[in-house]
PDB file of C-alpha atoms in Angstrom:
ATOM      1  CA  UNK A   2       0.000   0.000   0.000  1.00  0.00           C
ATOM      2  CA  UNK A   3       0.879   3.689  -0.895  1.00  0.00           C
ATOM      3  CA  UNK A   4       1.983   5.851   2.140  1.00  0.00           C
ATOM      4  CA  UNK A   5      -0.967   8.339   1.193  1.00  0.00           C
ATOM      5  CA  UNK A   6       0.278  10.787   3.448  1.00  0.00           C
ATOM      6  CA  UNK A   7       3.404  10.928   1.469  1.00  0.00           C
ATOM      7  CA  UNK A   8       1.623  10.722  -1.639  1.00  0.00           C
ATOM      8  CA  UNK A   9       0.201  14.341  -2.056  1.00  0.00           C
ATOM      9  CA  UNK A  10       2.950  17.144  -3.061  1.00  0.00           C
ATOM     10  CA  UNK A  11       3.108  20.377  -3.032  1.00  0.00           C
ATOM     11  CA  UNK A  12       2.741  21.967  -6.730  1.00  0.00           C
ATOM     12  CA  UNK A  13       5.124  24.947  -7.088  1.00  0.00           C
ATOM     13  CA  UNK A  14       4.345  25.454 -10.958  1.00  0.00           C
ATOM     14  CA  UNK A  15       0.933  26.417 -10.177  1.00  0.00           C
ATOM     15  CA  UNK A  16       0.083  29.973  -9.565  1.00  0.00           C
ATOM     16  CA  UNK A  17      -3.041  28.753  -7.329  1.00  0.00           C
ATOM     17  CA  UNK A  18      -0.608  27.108  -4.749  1.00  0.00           C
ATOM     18  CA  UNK A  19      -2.678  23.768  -5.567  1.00  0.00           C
ATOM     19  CA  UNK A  20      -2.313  20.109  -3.913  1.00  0.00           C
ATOM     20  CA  UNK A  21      -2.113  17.390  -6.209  1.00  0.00           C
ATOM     21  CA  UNK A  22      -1.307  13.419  -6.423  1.00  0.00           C
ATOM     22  CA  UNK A  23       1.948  12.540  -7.733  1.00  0.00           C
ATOM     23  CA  UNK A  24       0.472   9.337 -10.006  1.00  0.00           C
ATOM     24  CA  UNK A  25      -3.076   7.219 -10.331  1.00  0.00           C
ATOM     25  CA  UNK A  26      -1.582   4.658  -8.678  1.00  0.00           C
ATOM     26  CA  UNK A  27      -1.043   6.755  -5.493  1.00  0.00           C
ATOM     27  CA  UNK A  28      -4.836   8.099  -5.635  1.00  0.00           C
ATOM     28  CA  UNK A  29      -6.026   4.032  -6.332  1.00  0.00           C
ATOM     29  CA  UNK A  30      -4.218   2.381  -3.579  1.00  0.00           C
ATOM     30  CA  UNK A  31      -5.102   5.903  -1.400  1.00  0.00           C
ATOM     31  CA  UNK A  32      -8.304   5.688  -1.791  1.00  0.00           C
ATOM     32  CA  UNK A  33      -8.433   1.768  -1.026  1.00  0.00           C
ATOM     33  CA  UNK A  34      -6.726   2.464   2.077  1.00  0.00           C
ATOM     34  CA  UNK A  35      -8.930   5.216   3.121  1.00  0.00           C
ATOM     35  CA  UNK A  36     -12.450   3.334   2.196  1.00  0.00           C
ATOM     36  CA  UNK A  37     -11.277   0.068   3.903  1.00  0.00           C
ATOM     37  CA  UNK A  38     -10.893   1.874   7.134  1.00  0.00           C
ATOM     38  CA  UNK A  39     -12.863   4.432   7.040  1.00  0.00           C
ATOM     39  CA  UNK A  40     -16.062   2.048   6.187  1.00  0.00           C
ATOM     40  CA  UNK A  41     -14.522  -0.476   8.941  1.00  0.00           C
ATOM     41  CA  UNK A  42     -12.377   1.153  11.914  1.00  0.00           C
ATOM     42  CA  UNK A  43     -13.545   4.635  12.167  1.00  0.00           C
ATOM     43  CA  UNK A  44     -14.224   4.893  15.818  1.00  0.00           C
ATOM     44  CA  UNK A  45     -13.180   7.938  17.545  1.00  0.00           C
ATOM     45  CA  UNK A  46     -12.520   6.563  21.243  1.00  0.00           C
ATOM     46  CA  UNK A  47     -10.927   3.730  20.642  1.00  0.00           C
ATOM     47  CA  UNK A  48      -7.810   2.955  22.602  1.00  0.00           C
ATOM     48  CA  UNK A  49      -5.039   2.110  21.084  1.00  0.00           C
ATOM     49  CA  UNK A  50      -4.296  -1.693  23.011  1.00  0.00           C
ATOM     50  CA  UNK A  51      -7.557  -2.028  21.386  1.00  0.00           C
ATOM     51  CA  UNK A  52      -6.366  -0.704  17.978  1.00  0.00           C
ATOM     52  CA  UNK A  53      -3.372  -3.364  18.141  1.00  0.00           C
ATOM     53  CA  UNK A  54      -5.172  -6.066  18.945  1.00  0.00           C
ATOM     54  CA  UNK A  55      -7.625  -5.361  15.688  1.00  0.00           C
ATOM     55  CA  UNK A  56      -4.986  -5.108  13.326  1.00  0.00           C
ATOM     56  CA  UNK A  57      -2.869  -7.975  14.755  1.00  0.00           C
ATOM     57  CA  UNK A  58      -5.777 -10.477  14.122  1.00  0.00           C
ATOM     58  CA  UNK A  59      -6.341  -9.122  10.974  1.00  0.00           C
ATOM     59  CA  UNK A  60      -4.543 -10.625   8.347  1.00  0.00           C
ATOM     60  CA  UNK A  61      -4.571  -7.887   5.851  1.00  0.00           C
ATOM     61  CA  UNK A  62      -2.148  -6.133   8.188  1.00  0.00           C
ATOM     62  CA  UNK A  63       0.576  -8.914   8.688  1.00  0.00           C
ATOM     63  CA  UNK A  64       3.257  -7.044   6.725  1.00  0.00           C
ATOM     64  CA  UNK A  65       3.536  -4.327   9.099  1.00  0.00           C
ATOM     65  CA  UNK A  66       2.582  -5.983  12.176  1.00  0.00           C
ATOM     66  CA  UNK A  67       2.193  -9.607  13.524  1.00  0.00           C
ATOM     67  CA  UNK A  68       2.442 -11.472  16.383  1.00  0.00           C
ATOM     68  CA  UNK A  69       5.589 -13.068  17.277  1.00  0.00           C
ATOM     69  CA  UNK A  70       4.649 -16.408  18.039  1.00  0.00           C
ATOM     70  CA  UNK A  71       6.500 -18.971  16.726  1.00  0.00           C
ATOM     71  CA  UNK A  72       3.747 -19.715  13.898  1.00  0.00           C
ATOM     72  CA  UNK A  73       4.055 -17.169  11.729  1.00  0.00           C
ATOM     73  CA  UNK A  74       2.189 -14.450  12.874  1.00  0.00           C
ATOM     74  CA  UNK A  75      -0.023 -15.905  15.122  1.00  0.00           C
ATOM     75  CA  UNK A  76      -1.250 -15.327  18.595  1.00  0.00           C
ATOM     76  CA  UNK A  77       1.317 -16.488  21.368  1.00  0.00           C
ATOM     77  CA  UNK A  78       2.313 -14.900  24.621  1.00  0.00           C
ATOM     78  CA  UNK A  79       0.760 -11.472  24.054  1.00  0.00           C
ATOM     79  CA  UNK A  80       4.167 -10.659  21.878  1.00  0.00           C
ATOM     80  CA  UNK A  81       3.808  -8.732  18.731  1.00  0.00           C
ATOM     81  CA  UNK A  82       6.025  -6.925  16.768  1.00  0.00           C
ATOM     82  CA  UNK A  83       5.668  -3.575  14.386  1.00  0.00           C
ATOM     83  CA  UNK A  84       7.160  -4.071  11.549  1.00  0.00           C
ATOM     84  CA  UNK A  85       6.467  -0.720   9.854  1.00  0.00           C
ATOM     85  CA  UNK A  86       5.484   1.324  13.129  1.00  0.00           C
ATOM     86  CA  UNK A  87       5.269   4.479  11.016  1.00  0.00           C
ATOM     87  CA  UNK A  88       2.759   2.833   8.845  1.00  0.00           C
ATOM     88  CA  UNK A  89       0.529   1.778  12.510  1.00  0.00           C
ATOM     89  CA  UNK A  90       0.775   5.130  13.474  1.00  0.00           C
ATOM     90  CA  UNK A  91      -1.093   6.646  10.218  1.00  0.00           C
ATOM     91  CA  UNK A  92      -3.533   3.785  10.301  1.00  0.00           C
ATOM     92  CA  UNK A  93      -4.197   4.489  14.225  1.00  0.00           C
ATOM     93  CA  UNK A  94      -4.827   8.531  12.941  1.00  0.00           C
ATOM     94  CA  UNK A  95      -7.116   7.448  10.247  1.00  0.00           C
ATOM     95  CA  UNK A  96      -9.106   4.631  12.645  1.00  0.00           C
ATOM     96  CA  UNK A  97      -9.356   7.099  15.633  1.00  0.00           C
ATOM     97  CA  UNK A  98     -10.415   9.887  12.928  1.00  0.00           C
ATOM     98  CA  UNK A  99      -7.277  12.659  13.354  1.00  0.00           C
ATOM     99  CA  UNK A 100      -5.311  11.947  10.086  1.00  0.00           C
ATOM    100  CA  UNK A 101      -4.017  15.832  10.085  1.00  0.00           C
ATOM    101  CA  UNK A 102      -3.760  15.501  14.345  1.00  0.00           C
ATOM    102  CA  UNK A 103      -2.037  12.483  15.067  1.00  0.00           C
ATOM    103  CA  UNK A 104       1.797  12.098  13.584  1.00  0.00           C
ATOM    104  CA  UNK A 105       4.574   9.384  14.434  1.00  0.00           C
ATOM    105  CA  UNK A 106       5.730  11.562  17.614  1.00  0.00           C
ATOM    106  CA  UNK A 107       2.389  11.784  18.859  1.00  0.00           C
ATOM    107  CA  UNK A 108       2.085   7.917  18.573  1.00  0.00           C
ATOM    108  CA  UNK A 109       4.950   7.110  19.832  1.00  0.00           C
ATOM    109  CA  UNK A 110       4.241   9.510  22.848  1.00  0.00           C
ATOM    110  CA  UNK A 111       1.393   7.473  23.476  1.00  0.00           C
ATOM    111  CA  UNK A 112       3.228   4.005  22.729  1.00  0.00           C
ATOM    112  CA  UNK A 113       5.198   5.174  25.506  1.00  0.00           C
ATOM    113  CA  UNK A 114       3.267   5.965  27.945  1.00  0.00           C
ATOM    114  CA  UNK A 115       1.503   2.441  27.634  1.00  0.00           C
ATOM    115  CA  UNK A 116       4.437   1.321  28.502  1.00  0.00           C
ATOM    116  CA  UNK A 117       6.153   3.625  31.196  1.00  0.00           C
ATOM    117  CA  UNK A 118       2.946   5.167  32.744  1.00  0.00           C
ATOM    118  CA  UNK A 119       0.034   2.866  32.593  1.00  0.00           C
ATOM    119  CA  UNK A 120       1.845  -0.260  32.589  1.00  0.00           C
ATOM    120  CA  UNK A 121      -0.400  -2.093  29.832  1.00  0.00           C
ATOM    121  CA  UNK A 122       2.179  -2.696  27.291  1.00  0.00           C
ATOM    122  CA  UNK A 123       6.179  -4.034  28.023  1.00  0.00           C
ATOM    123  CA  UNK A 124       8.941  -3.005  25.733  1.00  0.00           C
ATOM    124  CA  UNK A 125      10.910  -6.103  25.041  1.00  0.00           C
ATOM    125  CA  UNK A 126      14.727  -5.543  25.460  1.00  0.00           C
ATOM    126  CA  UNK A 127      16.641  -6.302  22.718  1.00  0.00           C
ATOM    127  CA  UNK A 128      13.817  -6.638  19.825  1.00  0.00           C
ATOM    128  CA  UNK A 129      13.317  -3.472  18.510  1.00  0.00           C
ATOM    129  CA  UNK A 130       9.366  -2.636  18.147  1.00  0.00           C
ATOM    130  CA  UNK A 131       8.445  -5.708  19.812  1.00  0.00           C
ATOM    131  CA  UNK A 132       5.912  -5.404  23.178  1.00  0.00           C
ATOM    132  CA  UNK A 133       4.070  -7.623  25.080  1.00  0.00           C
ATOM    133  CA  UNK A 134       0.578  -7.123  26.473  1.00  0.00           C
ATOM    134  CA  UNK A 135       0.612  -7.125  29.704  1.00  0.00           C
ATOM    135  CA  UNK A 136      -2.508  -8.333  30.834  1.00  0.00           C
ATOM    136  CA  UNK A 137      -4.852 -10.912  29.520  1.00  0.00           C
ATOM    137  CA  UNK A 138      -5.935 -10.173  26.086  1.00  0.00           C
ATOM    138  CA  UNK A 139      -7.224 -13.879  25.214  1.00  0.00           C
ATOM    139  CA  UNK A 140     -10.979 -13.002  25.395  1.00  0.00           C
ATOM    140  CA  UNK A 141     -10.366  -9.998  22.926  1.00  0.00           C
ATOM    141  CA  UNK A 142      -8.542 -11.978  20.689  1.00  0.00           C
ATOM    142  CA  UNK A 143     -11.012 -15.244  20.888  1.00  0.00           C
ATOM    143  CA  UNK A 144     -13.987 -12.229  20.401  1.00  0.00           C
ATOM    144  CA  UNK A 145     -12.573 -10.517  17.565  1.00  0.00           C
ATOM    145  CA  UNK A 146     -11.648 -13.823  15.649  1.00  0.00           C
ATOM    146  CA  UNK A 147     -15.512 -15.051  16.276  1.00  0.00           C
ATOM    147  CA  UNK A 148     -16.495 -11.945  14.290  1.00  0.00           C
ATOM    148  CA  UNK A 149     -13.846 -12.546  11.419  1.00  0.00           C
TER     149      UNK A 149
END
């Protein structure tokens, strides 16, 4: 998928100061991006333990995040690992609805402070972007994968 935040320049040709997309392709795989979570995950208050938990179990998502368990990518000790954290962090601003509010800092302010402050996530040493839940998630996994 197209970064689609990366994918609109800045025109300096045009006298009208204009926003444009660089290629089709960019606006296609944009769009699809935008209308698969838009019409899905748009849900203001959602928290983002929640958030990981959603795209972890959803297999459309395994190339930028997955668990760590040792099947490929499936549930196993509440381990997971982001694989493209920039890429979670603009799909967090587009499923909590602030794509223009919510950057990479901003994400990874709140990454940490799931993991220094409220104590729900553990960095694991030594793997970079890997956590672990830190409380039981089984019944939100076992939920989510009845509705898939």
């Amino acid at each position: 998928m197209a970064n689609f935040w990366h994918s609109w320049s800045h025109s300096s040709e045009s006298q009208s100061d204009s926003i444009e997309l660089e290629t089709q392709d960019d606006f296609s795989d944009s769009f699809m991006d935008l209308e698969i979570l838009s019409n899905e995950f748009t849900q203001p208050n959602i928290k983002l333990w929640e958030f990981l938990i959603e795209i972890l179990e959803d297999k459309r998502f395994r190339s930028i995040i997955r668990w760590t368990g040792p099947a490929f990518g499936q549930y196993h000790d509440n381990e997971f690992t982001m694989v493209d954290p920039g890429e979670v962090a603009r799909l967090f601003a587009i499923r909590s609805n602030k794509p223009f509010t919510l950057n990479y800092s901003k994400f990874n302010r709140i990454l940490r402070s799931y993991y220094n402050k409220k104590k729900l996530l553990q960095k694991i040493n030594g793997k970079p972007n890997t956590f672990s839940f830190r409380f039981n998630i089984l019944p939100y996994v076992n939920r989510l994968r009845l509705a898939y």
